[in-house]
CSV table of C-alpha atoms in Angstrom, one decimal:
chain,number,residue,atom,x,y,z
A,1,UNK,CA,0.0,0.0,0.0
A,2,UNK,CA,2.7,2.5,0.6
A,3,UNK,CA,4.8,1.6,-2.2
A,4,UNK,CA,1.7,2.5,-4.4
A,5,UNK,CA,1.2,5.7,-2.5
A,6,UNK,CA,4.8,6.5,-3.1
A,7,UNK,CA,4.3,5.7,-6.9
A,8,UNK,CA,1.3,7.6,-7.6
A,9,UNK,CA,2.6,10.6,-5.4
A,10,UNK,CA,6.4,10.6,-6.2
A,11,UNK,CA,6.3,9.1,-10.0
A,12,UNK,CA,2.7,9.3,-11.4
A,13,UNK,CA,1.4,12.1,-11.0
A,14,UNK,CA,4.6,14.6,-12.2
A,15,UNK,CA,5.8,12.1,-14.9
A,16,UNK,CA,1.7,13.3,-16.5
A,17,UNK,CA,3.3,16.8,-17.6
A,18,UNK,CA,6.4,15.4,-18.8
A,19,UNK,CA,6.6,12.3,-20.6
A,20,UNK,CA,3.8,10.3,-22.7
A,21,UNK,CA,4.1,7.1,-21.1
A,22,UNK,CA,2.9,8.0,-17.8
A,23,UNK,CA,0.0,5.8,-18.8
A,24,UNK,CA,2.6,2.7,-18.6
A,25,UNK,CA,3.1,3.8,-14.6
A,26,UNK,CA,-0.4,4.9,-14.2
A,27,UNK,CA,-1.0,1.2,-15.2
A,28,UNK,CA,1.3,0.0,-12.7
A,29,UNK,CA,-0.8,2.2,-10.0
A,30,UNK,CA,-4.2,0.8,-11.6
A,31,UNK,CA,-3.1,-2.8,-10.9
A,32,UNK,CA,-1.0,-2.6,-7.9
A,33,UNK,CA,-4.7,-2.4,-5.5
A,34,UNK,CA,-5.5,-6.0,-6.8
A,35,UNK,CA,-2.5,-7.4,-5.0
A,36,UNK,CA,-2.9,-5.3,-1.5
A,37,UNK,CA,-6.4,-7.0,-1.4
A,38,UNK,CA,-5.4,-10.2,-2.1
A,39,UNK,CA,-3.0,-9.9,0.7
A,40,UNK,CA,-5.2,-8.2,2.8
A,41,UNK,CA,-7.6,-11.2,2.5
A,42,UNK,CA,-4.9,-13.6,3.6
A,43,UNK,CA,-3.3,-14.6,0.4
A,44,UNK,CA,0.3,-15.2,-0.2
A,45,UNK,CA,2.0,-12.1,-1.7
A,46,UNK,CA,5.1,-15.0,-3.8
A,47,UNK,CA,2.4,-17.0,-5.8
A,48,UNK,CA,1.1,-17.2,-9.0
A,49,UNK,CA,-2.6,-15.6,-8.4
A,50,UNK,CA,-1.7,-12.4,-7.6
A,51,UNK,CA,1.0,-12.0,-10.4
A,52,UNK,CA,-2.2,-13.1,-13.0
A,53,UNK,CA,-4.8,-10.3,-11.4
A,54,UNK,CA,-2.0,-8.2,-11.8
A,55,UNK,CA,-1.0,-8.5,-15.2
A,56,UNK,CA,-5.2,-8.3,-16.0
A,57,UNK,CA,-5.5,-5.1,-14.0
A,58,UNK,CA,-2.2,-3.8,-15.5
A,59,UNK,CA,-2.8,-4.9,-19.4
A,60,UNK,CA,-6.8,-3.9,-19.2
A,61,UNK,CA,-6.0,-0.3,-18.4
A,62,UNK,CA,-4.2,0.6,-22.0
A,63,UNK,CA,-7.5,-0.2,-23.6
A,64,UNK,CA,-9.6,1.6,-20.8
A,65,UNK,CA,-7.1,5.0,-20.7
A,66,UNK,CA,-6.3,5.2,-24.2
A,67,UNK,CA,-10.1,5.7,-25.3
A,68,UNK,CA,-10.3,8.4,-22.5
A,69,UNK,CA,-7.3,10.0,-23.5
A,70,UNK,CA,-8.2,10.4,-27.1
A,71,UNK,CA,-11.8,11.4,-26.5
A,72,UNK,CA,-10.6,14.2,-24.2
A,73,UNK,CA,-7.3,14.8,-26.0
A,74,UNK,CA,-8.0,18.4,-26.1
A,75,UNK,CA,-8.3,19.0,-22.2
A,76,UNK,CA,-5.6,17.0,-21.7
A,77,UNK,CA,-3.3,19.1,-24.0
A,78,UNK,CA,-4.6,22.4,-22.6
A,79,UNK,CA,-3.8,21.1,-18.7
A,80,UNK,CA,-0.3,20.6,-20.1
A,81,UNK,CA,-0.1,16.8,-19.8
A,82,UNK,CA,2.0,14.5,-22.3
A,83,UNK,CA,-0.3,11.9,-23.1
A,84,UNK,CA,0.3,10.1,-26.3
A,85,UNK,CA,-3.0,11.4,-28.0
A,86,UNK,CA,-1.2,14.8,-28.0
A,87,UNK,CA,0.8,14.4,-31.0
A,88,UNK,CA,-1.1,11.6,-32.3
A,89,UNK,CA,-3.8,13.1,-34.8
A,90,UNK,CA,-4.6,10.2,-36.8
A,91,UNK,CA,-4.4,8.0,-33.3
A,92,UNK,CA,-1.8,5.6,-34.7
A,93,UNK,CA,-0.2,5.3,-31.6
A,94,UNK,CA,-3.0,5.3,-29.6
A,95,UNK,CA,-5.1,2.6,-31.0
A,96,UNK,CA,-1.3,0.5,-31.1
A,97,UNK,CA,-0.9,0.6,-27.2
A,98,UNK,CA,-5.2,-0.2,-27.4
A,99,UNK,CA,-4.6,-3.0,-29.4
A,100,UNK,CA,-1.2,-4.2,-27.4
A,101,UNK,CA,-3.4,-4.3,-24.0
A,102,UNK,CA,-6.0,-6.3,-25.3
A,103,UNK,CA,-4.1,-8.9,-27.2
A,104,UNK,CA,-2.0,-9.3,-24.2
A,105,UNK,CA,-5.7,-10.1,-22.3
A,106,UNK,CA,-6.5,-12.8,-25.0
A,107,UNK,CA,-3.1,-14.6,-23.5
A,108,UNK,CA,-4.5,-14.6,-20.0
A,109,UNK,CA,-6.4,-17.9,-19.9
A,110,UNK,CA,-3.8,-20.2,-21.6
A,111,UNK,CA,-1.6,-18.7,-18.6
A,112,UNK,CA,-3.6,-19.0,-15.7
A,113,UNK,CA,-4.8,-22.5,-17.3
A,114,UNK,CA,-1.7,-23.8,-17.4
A,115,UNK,CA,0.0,-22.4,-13.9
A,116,UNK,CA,-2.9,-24.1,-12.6
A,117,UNK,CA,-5.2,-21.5,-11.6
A,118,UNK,CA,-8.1,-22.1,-13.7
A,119,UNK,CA,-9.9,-25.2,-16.1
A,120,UNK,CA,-9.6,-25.2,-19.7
A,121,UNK,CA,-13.4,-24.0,-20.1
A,122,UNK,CA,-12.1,-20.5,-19.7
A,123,UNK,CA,-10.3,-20.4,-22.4
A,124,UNK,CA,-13.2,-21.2,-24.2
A,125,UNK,CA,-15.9,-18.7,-22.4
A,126,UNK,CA,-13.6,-15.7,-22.1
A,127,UNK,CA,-12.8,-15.8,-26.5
A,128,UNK,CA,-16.7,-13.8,-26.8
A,129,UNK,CA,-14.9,-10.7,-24.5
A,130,UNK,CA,-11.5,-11.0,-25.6
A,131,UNK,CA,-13.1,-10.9,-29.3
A,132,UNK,CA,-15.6,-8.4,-28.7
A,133,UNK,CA,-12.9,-5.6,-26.7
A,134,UNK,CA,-10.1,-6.5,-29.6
A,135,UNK,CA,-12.4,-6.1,-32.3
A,136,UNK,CA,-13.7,-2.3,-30.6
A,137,UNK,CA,-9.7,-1.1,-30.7
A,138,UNK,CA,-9.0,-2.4,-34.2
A,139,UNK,CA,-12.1,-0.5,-35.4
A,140,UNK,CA,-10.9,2.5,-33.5
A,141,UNK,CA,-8.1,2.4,-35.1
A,142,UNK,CA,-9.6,1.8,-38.4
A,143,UNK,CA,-11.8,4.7,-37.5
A,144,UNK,CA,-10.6,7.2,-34.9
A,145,UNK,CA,-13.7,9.3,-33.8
A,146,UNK,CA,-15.3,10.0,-30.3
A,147,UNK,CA,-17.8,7.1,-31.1
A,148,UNK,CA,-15.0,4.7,-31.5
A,149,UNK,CA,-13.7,5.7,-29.0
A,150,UNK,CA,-17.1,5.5,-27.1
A,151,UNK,CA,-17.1,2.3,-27.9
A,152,UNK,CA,-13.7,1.1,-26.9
A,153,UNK,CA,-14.5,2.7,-23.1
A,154,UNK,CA,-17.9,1.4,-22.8
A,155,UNK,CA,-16.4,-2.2,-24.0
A,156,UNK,CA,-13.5,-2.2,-21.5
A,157,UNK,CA,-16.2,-1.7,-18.5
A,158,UNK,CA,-18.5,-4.5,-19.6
A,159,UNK,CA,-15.3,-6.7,-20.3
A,160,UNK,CA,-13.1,-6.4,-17.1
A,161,UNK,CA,-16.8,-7.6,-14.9
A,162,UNK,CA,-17.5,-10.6,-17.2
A,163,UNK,CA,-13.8,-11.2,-17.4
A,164,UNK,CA,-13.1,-11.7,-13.8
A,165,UNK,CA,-16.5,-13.3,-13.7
A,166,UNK,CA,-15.7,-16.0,-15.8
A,167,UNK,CA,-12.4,-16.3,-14.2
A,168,UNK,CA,-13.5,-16.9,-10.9
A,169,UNK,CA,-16.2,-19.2,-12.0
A,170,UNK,CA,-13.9,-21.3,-13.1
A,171,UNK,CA,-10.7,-21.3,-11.2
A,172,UNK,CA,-9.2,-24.4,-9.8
A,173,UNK,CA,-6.9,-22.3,-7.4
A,174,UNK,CA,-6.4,-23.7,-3.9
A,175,UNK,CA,-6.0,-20.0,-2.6
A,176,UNK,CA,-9.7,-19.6,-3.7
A,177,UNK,CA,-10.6,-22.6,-1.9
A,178,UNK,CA,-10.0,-21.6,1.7
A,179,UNK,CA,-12.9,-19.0,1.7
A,180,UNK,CA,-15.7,-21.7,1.8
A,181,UNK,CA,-18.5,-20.1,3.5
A,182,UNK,CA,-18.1,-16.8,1.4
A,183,UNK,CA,-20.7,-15.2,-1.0
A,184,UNK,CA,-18.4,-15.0,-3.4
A,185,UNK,CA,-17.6,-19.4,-3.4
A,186,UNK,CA,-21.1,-20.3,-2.9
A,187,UNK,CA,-21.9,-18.2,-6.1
A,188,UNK,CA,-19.0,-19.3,-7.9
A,189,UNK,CA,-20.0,-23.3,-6.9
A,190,UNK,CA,-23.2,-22.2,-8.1
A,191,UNK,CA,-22.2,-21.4,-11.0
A,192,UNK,CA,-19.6,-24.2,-12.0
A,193,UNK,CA,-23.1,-26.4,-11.5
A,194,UNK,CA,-24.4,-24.5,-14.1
A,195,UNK,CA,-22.2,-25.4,-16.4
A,196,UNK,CA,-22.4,-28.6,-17.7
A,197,UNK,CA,-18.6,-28.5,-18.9
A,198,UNK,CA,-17.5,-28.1,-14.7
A,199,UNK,CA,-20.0,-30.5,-13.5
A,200,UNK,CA,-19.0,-33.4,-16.0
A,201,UNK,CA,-15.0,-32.8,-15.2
A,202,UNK,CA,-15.5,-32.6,-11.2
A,203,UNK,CA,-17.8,-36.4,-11.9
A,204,UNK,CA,-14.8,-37.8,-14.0
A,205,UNK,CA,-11.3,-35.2,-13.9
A,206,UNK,CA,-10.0,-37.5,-16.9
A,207,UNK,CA,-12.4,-36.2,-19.6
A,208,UNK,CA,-10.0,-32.8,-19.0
A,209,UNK,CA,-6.9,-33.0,-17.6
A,210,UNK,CA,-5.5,-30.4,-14.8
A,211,UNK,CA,-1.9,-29.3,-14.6
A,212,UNK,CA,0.0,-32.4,-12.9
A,213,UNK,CA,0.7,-29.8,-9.9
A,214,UNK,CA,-3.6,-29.3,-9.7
A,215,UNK,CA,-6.2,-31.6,-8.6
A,216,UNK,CA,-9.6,-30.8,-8.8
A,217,UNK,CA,-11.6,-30.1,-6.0
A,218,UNK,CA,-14.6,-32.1,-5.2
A,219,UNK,CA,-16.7,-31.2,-2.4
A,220,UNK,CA,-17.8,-33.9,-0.3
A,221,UNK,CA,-21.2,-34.1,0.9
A,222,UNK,CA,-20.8,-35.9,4.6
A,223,UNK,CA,-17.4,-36.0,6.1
A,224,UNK,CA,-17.5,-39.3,8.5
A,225,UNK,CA,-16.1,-39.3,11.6
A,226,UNK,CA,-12.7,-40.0,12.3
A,227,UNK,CA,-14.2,-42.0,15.9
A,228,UNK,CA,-16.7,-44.1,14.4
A,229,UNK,CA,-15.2,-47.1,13.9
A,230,UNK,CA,-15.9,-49.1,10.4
A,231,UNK,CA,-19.4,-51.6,10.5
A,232,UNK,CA,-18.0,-55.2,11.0
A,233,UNK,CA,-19.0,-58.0,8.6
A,234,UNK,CA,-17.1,-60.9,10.7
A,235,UNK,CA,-18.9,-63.2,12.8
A,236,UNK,CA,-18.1,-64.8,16.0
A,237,UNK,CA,-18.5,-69.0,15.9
A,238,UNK,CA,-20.8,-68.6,18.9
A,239,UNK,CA,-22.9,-66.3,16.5
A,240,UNK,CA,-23.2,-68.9,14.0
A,241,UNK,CA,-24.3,-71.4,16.4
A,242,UNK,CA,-27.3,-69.3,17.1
């Protein structure tokens, strides 16, 4: 928390009237609150979860800030900020760093499928957002205009909720795990129910492989107790007598 005080403070907010890439650190200052809650809820700071949330956080905000910088390009360039819209009339530049932050999202769930942090179904569910925010900065690039720009802002909103959605729905992380009685699990258990792909792998894990390092987790109805000693089938001779 106080490194990302110190960065917004000490390196954000003066680099914003001196260099164009103070979007780069602003992303670093977007993403860094991600990781503070994820420790703050009891997670460990060295694993691989909070480096993925990062990276989303981090690679979601060139799409998100470059459609606000080039729809208000003018304010920005009459508060005396350096943002790359300001010598950028035919937004080559800006729809590039667009286009870089969302193509670095598509690459998301192959990661975090194969560190072991979610099923192969999100590959699958998340290609109708990846698609649908890649598609908004290639026509904005095609096209730069306030609606396109509209667009690409609007998109990014819709994208990061039912991006996260979809990756909590069907994560396989351990870290996740631990919160059982939460909202958040019973409506992410819910929703792995839902979806017929989830319930058929937690019946029988070999249709889709995990990670050798992940197992799935399958919740167990009625845990017996560890005192109750096992039913006996044997039979004393004096029993068979009677």
């Amino acid at each position: 928390g106080l490194t990302n005080i110190v960065l917004y403070g000490l390196a954000y907010t003066p680099i914003k009237r001196i260099s164009p890439y103070n979007t780069h650190v602003g992303a670093v200052v977007g993403a860094l609150p991600v990781v503070i809650g994820w420790t703050g809820g009891g997670g460990e700071l060295m694993a691989v979860e909070p480096a993925v949330l990062f990276s989303i956080l981090f690679a979601w905000q060139f799409p998100h800030f470059m459609g606000i910088a080039w729809k208000y390009r003018k304010d920005y360039k009459h508060a005396g900020y350096q943002m790359v819209t300001r010598d950028d009339p035919g937004a080559t530049r800006t729809a590039y760093w667009a286009t870089c932050g969302a193509w670095a999202l598509v690459t998301v769930p192959f990661v975090s499928y194969g560190v072991g942090m979610t099923s192969s179904m999100f590959i699958i569910s998340s290609a109708i957002p990846n698609a649908a925010l890649v598609y908004s900065c290639v026509q904005f690039g095609r096209k730069p205009s306030g609606r396109t720009a509209n667009r690409v802002i609007l998109v990014g909103f819709v994208y990061l909720m039912v991006f996260l959605g979809l990756m909590f729905f069907h994560s396989t992380s351990k870290a996740l795990e631990m919160h059982l009685n939460s909202l958040r699990n019973i409506l992410r258990r819910v929703g792995r129910q839902l979806c017929i792909h989830e319930s058929a792998i937690l019946k029988k894990p070999e249709m889709c492989p995990l990670p050798k390092n992940q197992a799935v987790v399958v919740p167990q109805a009625v845990s017996e107790s560890p005192s109750t000693p096992p039913p006996s089938h044997s039979s004393s001779p004096g029993d068979e007598k009677k």
